[in-house]
Amino acid sequence: MYQTLIQLFLIAGVVCPTGGAIQGPVYDDTPHPEFLNPSWMSGLPDSSLLSEVTMPGTHNTMAVFGGALAECQSWSLGSQLRAGVRFLDVRVRHVKGNLTIHHGVSYQRAHFGHVLQGVVDFLDEYPSETVLMRVKEELSVTYDIYGAVVSYVHRYASWDMLWHSRLMPTMGQARGKLIILQDFHGPDLGMRYGSLDIADDWKVPSLLQVPKKWQSVHKHLELAPVGNMAQMFLTYTSGTGVFAYPSAVAQRINAQLYDYLTGKTGKDHRFGVIIMDYPAAPIIQMIIDFN
């Protein structure tokens, strides 16, 4: 039985890592991006709706600790933003008003204030940009994080930095703003995450199911250019399972995404937000170039 399990793990690509970090055009698990593009939104027209913009994002943005099953990124928050990432996926554990960053049971050695401060520092330096941040409760089940989120915003950012509307802003309205995509109960704090058109089929039991995962990604990417331009599309390319670690899935799906986007080069397509694990600078730039 033990040998059978080892063989299954080897087939899944989740035992015996490559032995060294990889920095390629589609996948990067090194500490720093190959190159940066911190102010790419400066060239977008003020009149464009934010939902019309094609932008790169990261899944479980802060998940850099906890081992192969928990880790989804290798770059710091600051490095991700400066590489061109504009959508952040932030998971908070709520304990007595404190919001710590988690991916499942794995504590990410940070709290929500660190995330907010990182975004504030970035937007202060690059006011032409905007940052979208999905905020979701993770591990804890209080269903009551609104008050704590507001408290952290007042302490580590500013109320005026937020976009206070469910309506889709134009690029001009969004510049310098943190747009919270509210995936929790409570009064409006930003845009409602559930109002967006989302594909997030994250369950990939083994690498044998990667083709099925890609079918889901491909289908949603094909819908985005012909969908309602006033509605934001979010496509998660990330996935995981007991026999398919996030890094293993990312290496395969990111490569298929790169090939797909290469075939669309030169076409006037809106893909919305493409959310990845371990993206590399070249694929981030490829996504940005569709604008």
C-alpha positions as semicolon CSV with decimal commas, in nm:
position;residue;x (nm);y (nm);z (nm)
1;M;0,000;0,000;0,000
2;Y;0,282;0,244;0,089
3;Q;0,458;0,183;-0,243
4;T;0,129;0,233;-0,428
5;L;0,077;0,568;-0,258
6;I;0,431;0,678;-0,341
7;Q;0,372;0,586;-0,706
8;L;0,049;0,787;-0,711
9;F;0,226;1,091;-0,566
10;L;0,504;1,060;-0,822
11;I;0,250;1,044;-1,106
12;A;0,080;1,353;-0,964
13;G;0,405;1,547;-0,959
14;V;0,378;1,619;-0,588
15;V;0,675;1,425;-0,457
16;C;1,037;1,511;-0,521
17;P;1,028;1,873;-0,636
18;T;1,240;1,982;-0,929
19;G;1,529;2,058;-0,695
20;G;1,564;2,419;-0,797
21;A;1,356;2,727;-0,860
22;I;1,214;2,786;-1,207
23;Q;1,194;3,122;-1,385
24;G;1,047;3,082;-1,730
25;P;0,799;3,267;-1,952
26;V;0,490;3,112;-1,791
27;Y;0,586;2,994;-1,442
28;D;0,809;3,156;-1,181
29;D;0,873;3,027;-0,830
30;T;1,186;3,236;-0,774
31;P;1,185;3,519;-0,516
32;H;1,182;3,805;-0,769
33;P;1,013;3,873;-1,106
34;E;1,228;3,873;-1,417
35;F;1,119;4,231;-1,492
36;L;0,870;4,487;-1,360
37;N;0,584;4,692;-1,508
38;P;0,454;4,901;-1,216
39;S;0,263;5,174;-1,403
40;W;0,106;5,003;-1,703
41;M;-0,240;5,144;-1,628
42;S;-0,113;5,497;-1,692
43;G;-0,164;5,438;-2,064
44;L;-0,531;5,336;-2,034
45;P;-0,801;5,591;-2,124
46;D;-0,977;5,749;-1,826
47;S;-1,311;5,684;-1,996
48;S;-1,271;5,304;-2,009
49;L;-1,479;5,103;-1,764
50;L;-1,260;4,898;-1,533
51;S;-1,455;4,592;-1,647
52;E;-1,321;4,651;-1,999
53;V;-0,961;4,617;-1,882
54;T;-0,769;4,291;-1,915
55;M;-0,548;4,246;-1,612
56;P;-0,338;3,984;-1,433
57;G;-0,417;3,869;-1,081
58;T;-0,292;3,618;-0,827
59;H;-0,486;3,350;-0,640
60;N;-0,417;3,333;-0,267
61;T;-0,186;3,629;-0,311
62;M;-0,016;3,602;0,027
63;A;0,026;3,222;0,033
64;V;0,405;3,193;0,036
65;F;0,443;2,971;0,345
66;G;0,315;2,632;0,456
67;G;0,467;2,379;0,221
68;A;0,381;2,256;-0,127
69;L;0,008;2,208;-0,068
70;A;-0,042;2,557;0,082
71;E;0,197;2,776;-0,116
72;C;0,061;2,944;-0,429
73;Q;0,307;3,230;-0,487
74;S;0,678;3,299;-0,437
75;W;0,689;3,679;-0,478
76;S;0,615;3,931;-0,205
77;L;0,306;4,150;-0,232
78;G;0,520;4,446;-0,338
79;S;0,691;4,244;-0,609
80;Q;0,359;4,118;-0,743
81;L;0,218;4,470;-0,769
82;R;0,533;4,604;-0,934
83;A;0,533;4,314;-1,180
84;G;0,189;4,428;-1,296
85;V;-0,057;4,223;-1,087
86;R;-0,372;4,427;-1,017
87;F;-0,607;4,171;-0,857
88;L;-0,528;4,033;-0,511
89;D;-0,701;3,737;-0,346
90;V;-0,672;3,785;0,031
91;R;-0,797;3,535;0,293
92;V;-0,829;3,645;0,656
93;R;-0,883;3,451;0,977
94;H;-1,097;3,642;1,226
95;V;-1,027;3,602;1,598
96;K;-1,161;3,868;1,836
97;G;-1,123;4,153;1,590
98;N;-0,782;4,039;1,463
99;L;-0,743;3,949;1,097
100;T;-0,447;3,724;1,022
101;I;-0,366;3,601;0,673
102;H;-0,420;3,231;0,610
103;H;-0,441;2,973;0,338
104;G;-0,646;2,709;0,510
105;V;-0,467;2,618;0,832
106;S;-0,139;2,769;0,710
107;Y;-0,064;3,105;0,874
108;Q;0,113;3,335;0,631
109;R;0,310;3,534;0,890
110;A;0,115;3,853;0,815
111;H;-0,205;4,031;0,910
112;F;-0,452;4,231;0,706
113;G;-0,280;4,555;0,803
114;H;0,039;4,442;0,629
115;V;-0,160;4,386;0,309
116;L;-0,332;4,723;0,329
117;Q;-0,005;4,902;0,401
118;G;0,157;4,734;0,102
119;V;-0,123;4,853;-0,126
120;V;-0,111;5,206;0,020
121;D;0,265;5,226;-0,036
122;F;0,225;5,106;-0,395
123;L;-0,059;5,345;-0,483
124;D;0,123;5,638;-0,321
125;E;0,418;5,566;-0,551
126;Y;0,207;5,487;-0,859
127;P;-0,116;5,691;-0,841
128;S;-0,206;5,604;-1,201
129;E;-0,285;5,249;-1,089
130;T;-0,573;5,079;-0,910
131;V;-0,579;4,759;-0,706
132;L;-0,870;4,515;-0,678
133;M;-0,875;4,304;-0,363
134;R;-1,106;4,014;-0,296
135;V;-1,140;3,977;0,081
136;K;-1,275;3,649;0,220
137;E;-1,288;3,485;0,561
138;E;-1,067;3,175;0,583
139;L;-1,043;2,903;0,851
140;S;-1,256;3,091;1,104
141;V;-1,636;3,082;1,061
142;T;-1,758;3,395;1,237
143;Y;-1,936;3,529;0,926
144;D;-1,880;3,870;1,082
145;I;-1,558;4,030;0,959
146;Y;-1,706;4,358;0,835
147;G;-1,631;4,556;1,153
148;A;-1,276;4,424;1,173
149;V;-1,209;4,503;0,806
150;V;-1,333;4,860;0,855
151;S;-1,115;4,899;1,164
152;Y;-0,806;4,781;0,974
153;V;-0,884;5,017;0,685
154;H;-0,893;5,314;0,922
155;R;-0,570;5,205;1,092
156;Y;-0,359;5,104;0,793
157;A;-0,508;5,281;0,491
158;S;-0,770;5,552;0,463
159;W;-1,143;5,556;0,410
160;D;-1,107;5,788;0,111
161;M;-0,875;5,544;-0,065
162;L;-1,161;5,294;-0,108
163;W;-1,407;5,288;-0,394
164;H;-1,741;5,319;-0,211
165;S;-1,989;5,194;-0,467
166;R;-2,131;4,879;-0,617
167;L;-2,115;5,051;-0,957
168;M;-1,833;4,975;-1,198
169;P;-1,587;5,268;-1,200
170;T;-1,415;5,411;-1,501
171;M;-1,039;5,393;-1,516
172;G;-1,025;5,762;-1,430
173;Q;-1,239;5,711;-1,119
174;A;-1,038;5,405;-1,012
175;R;-0,690;5,558;-1,024
176;G;-0,527;5,564;-0,682
177;K;-0,810;5,357;-0,534
178;L;-0,827;5,025;-0,356
179;I;-1,139;4,847;-0,476
180;I;-1,251;4,586;-0,225
181;L;-1,440;4,299;-0,384
182;Q;-1,650;4,214;-0,083
183;D;-1,681;3,838;-0,033
184;F;-1,833;3,868;0,315
185;H;-2,153;3,984;0,484
186;G;-2,221;4,341;0,595
187;P;-2,298;4,685;0,455
188;D;-2,140;4,785;0,127
189;L;-1,767;4,844;0,155
190;G;-1,692;4,816;-0,214
191;M;-1,813;4,608;-0,505
192;R;-1,983;4,276;-0,432
193;Y;-1,765;3,984;-0,534
194;G;-2,071;3,773;-0,609
195;S;-2,194;4,023;-0,870
196;L;-1,900;3,942;-1,097
197;D;-1,888;3,669;-1,362
198;I;-1,653;3,415;-1,202
199;A;-1,505;3,081;-1,307
200;D;-1,320;2,919;-1,016
201;D;-1,319;2,542;-1,059
202;W;-1,031;2,494;-0,817
203;K;-1,074;2,124;-0,736
204;V;-0,816;1,925;-0,932
205;P;-0,795;1,588;-0,755
206;S;-0,491;1,477;-0,957
207;L;-0,291;1,592;-1,255
208;L;-0,504;1,359;-1,466
209;Q;-0,782;1,618;-1,422
210;V;-0,573;1,910;-1,553
211;P;-0,735;1,884;-1,901
212;K;-1,078;1,923;-1,739
213;K;-0,952;2,226;-1,547
214;W;-0,820;2,379;-1,868
215;Q;-1,158;2,323;-2,037
216;S;-1,319;2,536;-1,764
217;V;-1,059;2,810;-1,803
218;H;-1,083;2,803;-2,184
219;K;-1,463;2,821;-2,182
220;H;-1,468;3,129;-1,959
221;L;-1,192;3,305;-2,152
222;E;-1,393;3,252;-2,469
223;L;-1,702;3,405;-2,305
224;A;-1,527;3,715;-2,171
225;P;-1,475;3,902;-2,503
226;V;-1,841;3,862;-2,602
227;G;-1,991;3,904;-2,254
228;N;-2,143;4,213;-2,093
229;M;-1,866;4,474;-2,102
230;A;-2,013;4,643;-1,793
231;Q;-1,963;4,323;-1,591
232;M;-1,619;4,215;-1,475
233;F;-1,504;3,864;-1,567
234;L;-1,276;3,672;-1,329
235;T;-1,109;3,353;-1,451
236;Y;-0,909;3,150;-1,200
237;T;-0,647;2,931;-1,366
238;S;-0,539;2,793;-1,027
239;G;-0,625;2,452;-0,889
240;T;-0,519;2,199;-0,629
241;G;-0,589;1,858;-0,486
242;V;-0,431;1,584;-0,276
243;F;-0,251;1,451;-0,583
244;A;-0,202;1,786;-0,758
245;Y;-0,018;2,060;-0,573
246;P;-0,076;2,424;-0,680
247;S;0,273;2,447;-0,832
248;A;0,223;2,134;-1,042
249;V;-0,114;2,254;-1,171
250;A;0,026;2,603;-1,240
251;Q;0,316;2,472;-1,447
252;R;0,073;2,294;-1,676
253;I;-0,218;2,539;-1,689
254;N;0,003;2,849;-1,723
255;A;0,169;2,689;-2,025
256;Q;-0,169;2,623;-2,187
257;L;-0,279;2,977;-2,106
258;Y;0,034;3,116;-2,271
259;D;-0,029;2,916;-2,587
260;Y;-0,394;3,022;-2,592
261;L;-0,310;3,393;-2,551
262;T;-0,035;3,366;-2,813
263;G;-0,304;3,254;-3,058
264;K;-0,513;3,561;-2,972
265;T;-0,228;3,812;-3,009
266;G;-0,328;4,113;-3,216
267;K;-0,700;4,064;-3,158
268;D;-0,910;4,322;-2,976
269;H;-1,025;4,098;-2,691
270;R;-1,133;4,179;-2,336
271;F;-1,046;3,884;-2,112
272;G;-1,112;4,052;-1,777
273;V;-0,908;3,939;-1,478
274;I;-0,692;3,629;-1,527
275;I;-0,593;3,494;-1,185
276;M;-0,291;3,267;-1,155
277;D;-0,060;3,077;-0,925
278;Y;0,313;3,138;-0,977
279;P;0,280;3,365;-1,284
280;A;0,597;3,474;-1,463
281;A;0,669;3,827;-1,580
282;P;0,637;3,744;-1,952
283;I;0,286;3,595;-1,919
284;I;0,184;3,890;-1,700
285;Q;0,306;4,124;-1,974
286;M;0,124;3,921;-2,238
287;I;-0,203;3,968;-2,047
288;I;-0,142;4,342;-2,005
289;D;-0,070;4,379;-2,377
290;F;-0,431;4,293;-2,465
291;N;-0,516;4,646;-2,355
